[in-house]
Amino acid sequence: MTTFLRCWIALFTTTVPPSGIAALCGWAPRWTSRRWSRARMQVKGVSLPVLYVAALAHPVLRLSGTPREDADFLLTATIPALVFLAMGLQGGAGLLDWFNRRHAARPHEGISVPARFADGSRD
């Protein structure tokens, strides 16, 4: 079991922090930069370290020799909160992108212009 936990830590440490830092800096593959805004990629860069902490809480507590009851209490309290925080960040960024795309598609909706100014004249 110790080998599995150490491999878990090594795998997550080599994959998640570099991709989180890259997303936080705004770097993204071409297919994601066409679909998502730079702000959404940066929010994903913030949520990846949150998921990283959530993923490493269990192996670190098991390897540290924490009593099982204490470890279970900490895991039950922290992991769902961190996962929901990361999901909320990503969901909020997705909604922001959706509203921005919707507003960009119809920029003048909701603005009432008197009929005499509709043609662009000021008379």
PDB file of C-alpha atoms in Angstrom:
ATOM      1  CA  MET A   1       0.000   0.000   0.000  1.00  0.00           C
ATOM      2  CA  THR A   2       2.880   2.361   0.701  1.00  0.00           C
ATOM      3  CA  THR A   3       4.192   1.946  -2.831  1.00  0.00           C
ATOM      4  CA  PHE A   4       0.806   2.821  -4.302  1.00  0.00           C
ATOM      5  CA  LEU A   5       0.536   5.942  -2.159  1.00  0.00           C
ATOM      6  CA  ARG A   6       4.018   7.077  -3.116  1.00  0.00           C
ATOM      7  CA  CYS A   7       3.302   6.473  -6.806  1.00  0.00           C
ATOM      8  CA  TRP A   8       0.059   8.437  -6.419  1.00  0.00           C
ATOM      9  CA  ILE A   9       1.970  11.376  -4.938  1.00  0.00           C
ATOM     10  CA  ALA A  10       4.645  11.198  -7.640  1.00  0.00           C
ATOM     11  CA  LEU A  11       2.095  11.016 -10.465  1.00  0.00           C
ATOM     12  CA  PHE A  12       0.061  13.958  -9.228  1.00  0.00           C
ATOM     13  CA  THR A  13       3.155  16.016  -8.437  1.00  0.00           C
ATOM     14  CA  THR A  14       4.549  15.578 -11.943  1.00  0.00           C
ATOM     15  CA  THR A  15       1.296  16.291 -13.796  1.00  0.00           C
ATOM     16  CA  VAL A  16      -0.985  18.681 -11.919  1.00  0.00           C
ATOM     17  CA  PRO A  17       1.293  21.557 -10.740  1.00  0.00           C
ATOM     18  CA  PRO A  18       2.898  22.172 -14.172  1.00  0.00           C
ATOM     19  CA  SER A  19      -0.472  22.199 -15.920  1.00  0.00           C
ATOM     20  CA  GLY A  20      -1.915  24.445 -13.204  1.00  0.00           C
ATOM     21  CA  ILE A  21       0.964  26.903 -13.530  1.00  0.00           C
ATOM     22  CA  ALA A  22       0.646  26.879 -17.326  1.00  0.00           C
ATOM     23  CA  ALA A  23      -3.090  27.549 -17.118  1.00  0.00           C
ATOM     24  CA  LEU A  24      -2.543  30.265 -14.522  1.00  0.00           C
ATOM     25  CA  CYS A  25      -0.069  31.987 -16.832  1.00  0.00           C
ATOM     26  CA  GLY A  26      -2.620  31.839 -19.635  1.00  0.00           C
ATOM     27  CA  TRP A  27      -0.975  29.205 -21.797  1.00  0.00           C
ATOM     28  CA  ALA A  28      -3.423  26.813 -23.366  1.00  0.00           C
ATOM     29  CA  PRO A  29      -3.494  24.432 -26.300  1.00  0.00           C
ATOM     30  CA  ARG A  30      -4.951  25.944 -29.452  1.00  0.00           C
ATOM     31  CA  TRP A  31      -8.253  24.061 -29.216  1.00  0.00           C
ATOM     32  CA  THR A  32      -8.921  25.352 -25.697  1.00  0.00           C
ATOM     33  CA  SER A  33      -7.912  28.926 -26.425  1.00  0.00           C
ATOM     34  CA  ARG A  34     -10.520  29.051 -29.189  1.00  0.00           C
ATOM     35  CA  ARG A  35     -13.292  27.802 -26.897  1.00  0.00           C
ATOM     36  CA  TRP A  36     -12.398  29.476 -23.603  1.00  0.00           C
ATOM     37  CA  SER A  37     -11.294  32.949 -22.627  1.00  0.00           C
ATOM     38  CA  ARG A  38      -7.979  33.728 -20.990  1.00  0.00           C
ATOM     39  CA  ALA A  39      -9.746  34.479 -17.702  1.00  0.00           C
ATOM     40  CA  ARG A  40     -11.378  31.049 -17.699  1.00  0.00           C
ATOM     41  CA  MET A  41      -8.005  29.396 -18.227  1.00  0.00           C
ATOM     42  CA  GLN A  42      -6.588  31.341 -15.309  1.00  0.00           C
ATOM     43  CA  VAL A  43      -9.457  30.260 -13.071  1.00  0.00           C
ATOM     44  CA  LYS A  44      -8.765  26.678 -14.122  1.00  0.00           C
ATOM     45  CA  GLY A  45      -5.155  27.344 -13.130  1.00  0.00           C
ATOM     46  CA  VAL A  46      -6.380  28.306  -9.657  1.00  0.00           C
ATOM     47  CA  SER A  47      -8.700  25.320  -9.339  1.00  0.00           C
ATOM     48  CA  LEU A  48      -6.035  22.766 -10.322  1.00  0.00           C
ATOM     49  CA  PRO A  49      -3.896  23.349  -7.184  1.00  0.00           C
ATOM     50  CA  VAL A  50      -7.070  23.079  -5.101  1.00  0.00           C
ATOM     51  CA  LEU A  51      -7.747  19.679  -6.667  1.00  0.00           C
ATOM     52  CA  TYR A  52      -4.072  18.808  -6.177  1.00  0.00           C
ATOM     53  CA  VAL A  53      -4.348  19.407  -2.429  1.00  0.00           C
ATOM     54  CA  ALA A  54      -7.561  17.384  -2.318  1.00  0.00           C
ATOM     55  CA  ALA A  55      -5.955  14.485  -4.186  1.00  0.00           C
ATOM     56  CA  LEU A  56      -2.876  14.424  -1.970  1.00  0.00           C
ATOM     57  CA  ALA A  57      -4.633  14.731   1.379  1.00  0.00           C
ATOM     58  CA  HIS A  58      -5.375  11.009   1.658  1.00  0.00           C
ATOM     59  CA  PRO A  59      -1.902   9.636   0.798  1.00  0.00           C
ATOM     60  CA  VAL A  60      -0.123  12.212   2.931  1.00  0.00           C
ATOM     61  CA  LEU A  61      -2.288  11.467   5.958  1.00  0.00           C
ATOM     62  CA  ARG A  62      -1.870   7.710   5.501  1.00  0.00           C
ATOM     63  CA  LEU A  63       1.911   7.939   5.096  1.00  0.00           C
ATOM     64  CA  SER A  64       2.324  10.334   8.012  1.00  0.00           C
ATOM     65  CA  GLY A  65       1.066   7.789  10.511  1.00  0.00           C
ATOM     66  CA  THR A  66      -1.920   9.821  11.644  1.00  0.00           C
ATOM     67  CA  PRO A  67      -4.378   7.727  13.675  1.00  0.00           C
ATOM     68  CA  ARG A  68      -7.125   6.354  11.454  1.00  0.00           C
ATOM     69  CA  GLU A  69      -9.985   8.136  13.239  1.00  0.00           C
ATOM     70  CA  ASP A  70      -8.258  11.514  13.049  1.00  0.00           C
ATOM     71  CA  ALA A  71      -7.334  11.009   9.403  1.00  0.00           C
ATOM     72  CA  ASP A  72     -10.888  10.004   8.512  1.00  0.00           C
ATOM     73  CA  PHE A  73     -12.268  13.082  10.244  1.00  0.00           C
ATOM     74  CA  LEU A  74      -9.845  15.382   8.405  1.00  0.00           C
ATOM     75  CA  LEU A  75     -10.516  13.695   5.074  1.00  0.00           C
ATOM     76  CA  THR A  76     -14.278  13.872   5.527  1.00  0.00           C
ATOM     77  CA  ALA A  77     -14.099  17.560   6.371  1.00  0.00           C
ATOM     78  CA  THR A  78     -11.575  18.803   3.813  1.00  0.00           C
ATOM     79  CA  ILE A  79     -11.801  16.782   0.602  1.00  0.00           C
ATOM     80  CA  PRO A  80     -15.459  17.480  -0.253  1.00  0.00           C
ATOM     81  CA  ALA A  81     -14.990  21.173   0.561  1.00  0.00           C
ATOM     82  CA  LEU A  82     -11.935  21.429  -1.703  1.00  0.00           C
ATOM     83  CA  VAL A  83     -13.585  19.523  -4.542  1.00  0.00           C
ATOM     84  CA  PHE A  84     -16.719  21.677  -4.363  1.00  0.00           C
ATOM     85  CA  LEU A  85     -14.566  24.816  -4.231  1.00  0.00           C
ATOM     86  CA  ALA A  86     -12.755  23.767  -7.410  1.00  0.00           C
ATOM     87  CA  MET A  87     -16.041  22.855  -9.102  1.00  0.00           C
ATOM     88  CA  GLY A  88     -17.525  26.203  -8.099  1.00  0.00           C
ATOM     89  CA  LEU A  89     -14.548  28.083  -9.509  1.00  0.00           C
ATOM     90  CA  GLN A  90     -14.763  26.247 -12.817  1.00  0.00           C
ATOM     91  CA  GLY A  91     -18.539  26.562 -12.978  1.00  0.00           C
ATOM     92  CA  GLY A  92     -18.369  30.274 -12.288  1.00  0.00           C
ATOM     93  CA  ALA A  93     -15.755  30.747 -14.988  1.00  0.00           C
ATOM     94  CA  GLY A  94     -17.918  28.781 -17.414  1.00  0.00           C
ATOM     95  CA  LEU A  95     -20.918  30.986 -16.655  1.00  0.00           C
ATOM     96  CA  LEU A  96     -18.795  34.088 -17.135  1.00  0.00           C
ATOM     97  CA  ASP A  97     -17.700  32.853 -20.564  1.00  0.00           C
ATOM     98  CA  TRP A  98     -21.272  31.975 -21.469  1.00  0.00           C
ATOM     99  CA  PHE A  99     -22.574  35.428 -20.529  1.00  0.00           C
ATOM    100  CA  ASN A 100     -19.695  37.156 -22.322  1.00  0.00           C
ATOM    101  CA  ARG A 101     -20.307  35.171 -25.530  1.00  0.00           C
ATOM    102  CA  ARG A 102     -24.019  35.848 -25.280  1.00  0.00           C
ATOM    103  CA  HIS A 103     -23.423  39.566 -24.811  1.00  0.00           C
ATOM    104  CA  ALA A 104     -20.930  39.666 -27.689  1.00  0.00           C
ATOM    105  CA  ALA A 105     -23.450  38.015 -30.016  1.00  0.00           C
ATOM    106  CA  ARG A 106     -26.135  40.630 -29.221  1.00  0.00           C
ATOM    107  CA  PRO A 107     -24.308  43.764 -28.064  1.00  0.00           C
ATOM    108  CA  HIS A 108     -27.210  46.230 -28.391  1.00  0.00           C
ATOM    109  CA  GLU A 109     -29.954  44.164 -26.869  1.00  0.00           C
ATOM    110  CA  GLY A 110     -31.495  45.767 -23.832  1.00  0.00           C
ATOM    111  CA  ILE A 111     -30.483  49.295 -24.830  1.00  0.00           C
ATOM    112  CA  SER A 112     -33.503  51.306 -25.858  1.00  0.00           C
ATOM    113  CA  VAL A 113     -32.821  53.847 -28.570  1.00  0.00           C
ATOM    114  CA  PRO A 114     -35.498  56.396 -29.475  1.00  0.00           C
ATOM    115  CA  ALA A 115     -36.832  55.934 -32.999  1.00  0.00           C
ATOM    116  CA  ARG A 116     -35.591  59.329 -34.135  1.00  0.00           C
ATOM    117  CA  PHE A 117     -31.974  58.328 -33.291  1.00  0.00           C
ATOM    118  CA  ALA A 118     -32.171  54.817 -34.728  1.00  0.00           C
ATOM    119  CA  ASP A 119     -30.653  55.864 -38.075  1.00  0.00           C
ATOM    120  CA  GLY A 120     -27.630  57.457 -36.400  1.00  0.00           C
ATOM    121  CA  SER A 121     -28.538  61.080 -36.900  1.00  0.00           C
ATOM    122  CA  ARG A 122     -28.599  63.479 -33.964  1.00  0.00           C
ATOM    123  CA  ASP A 123     -31.380  65.786 -35.183  1.00  0.00           C
TER     124      ASP A 123
END
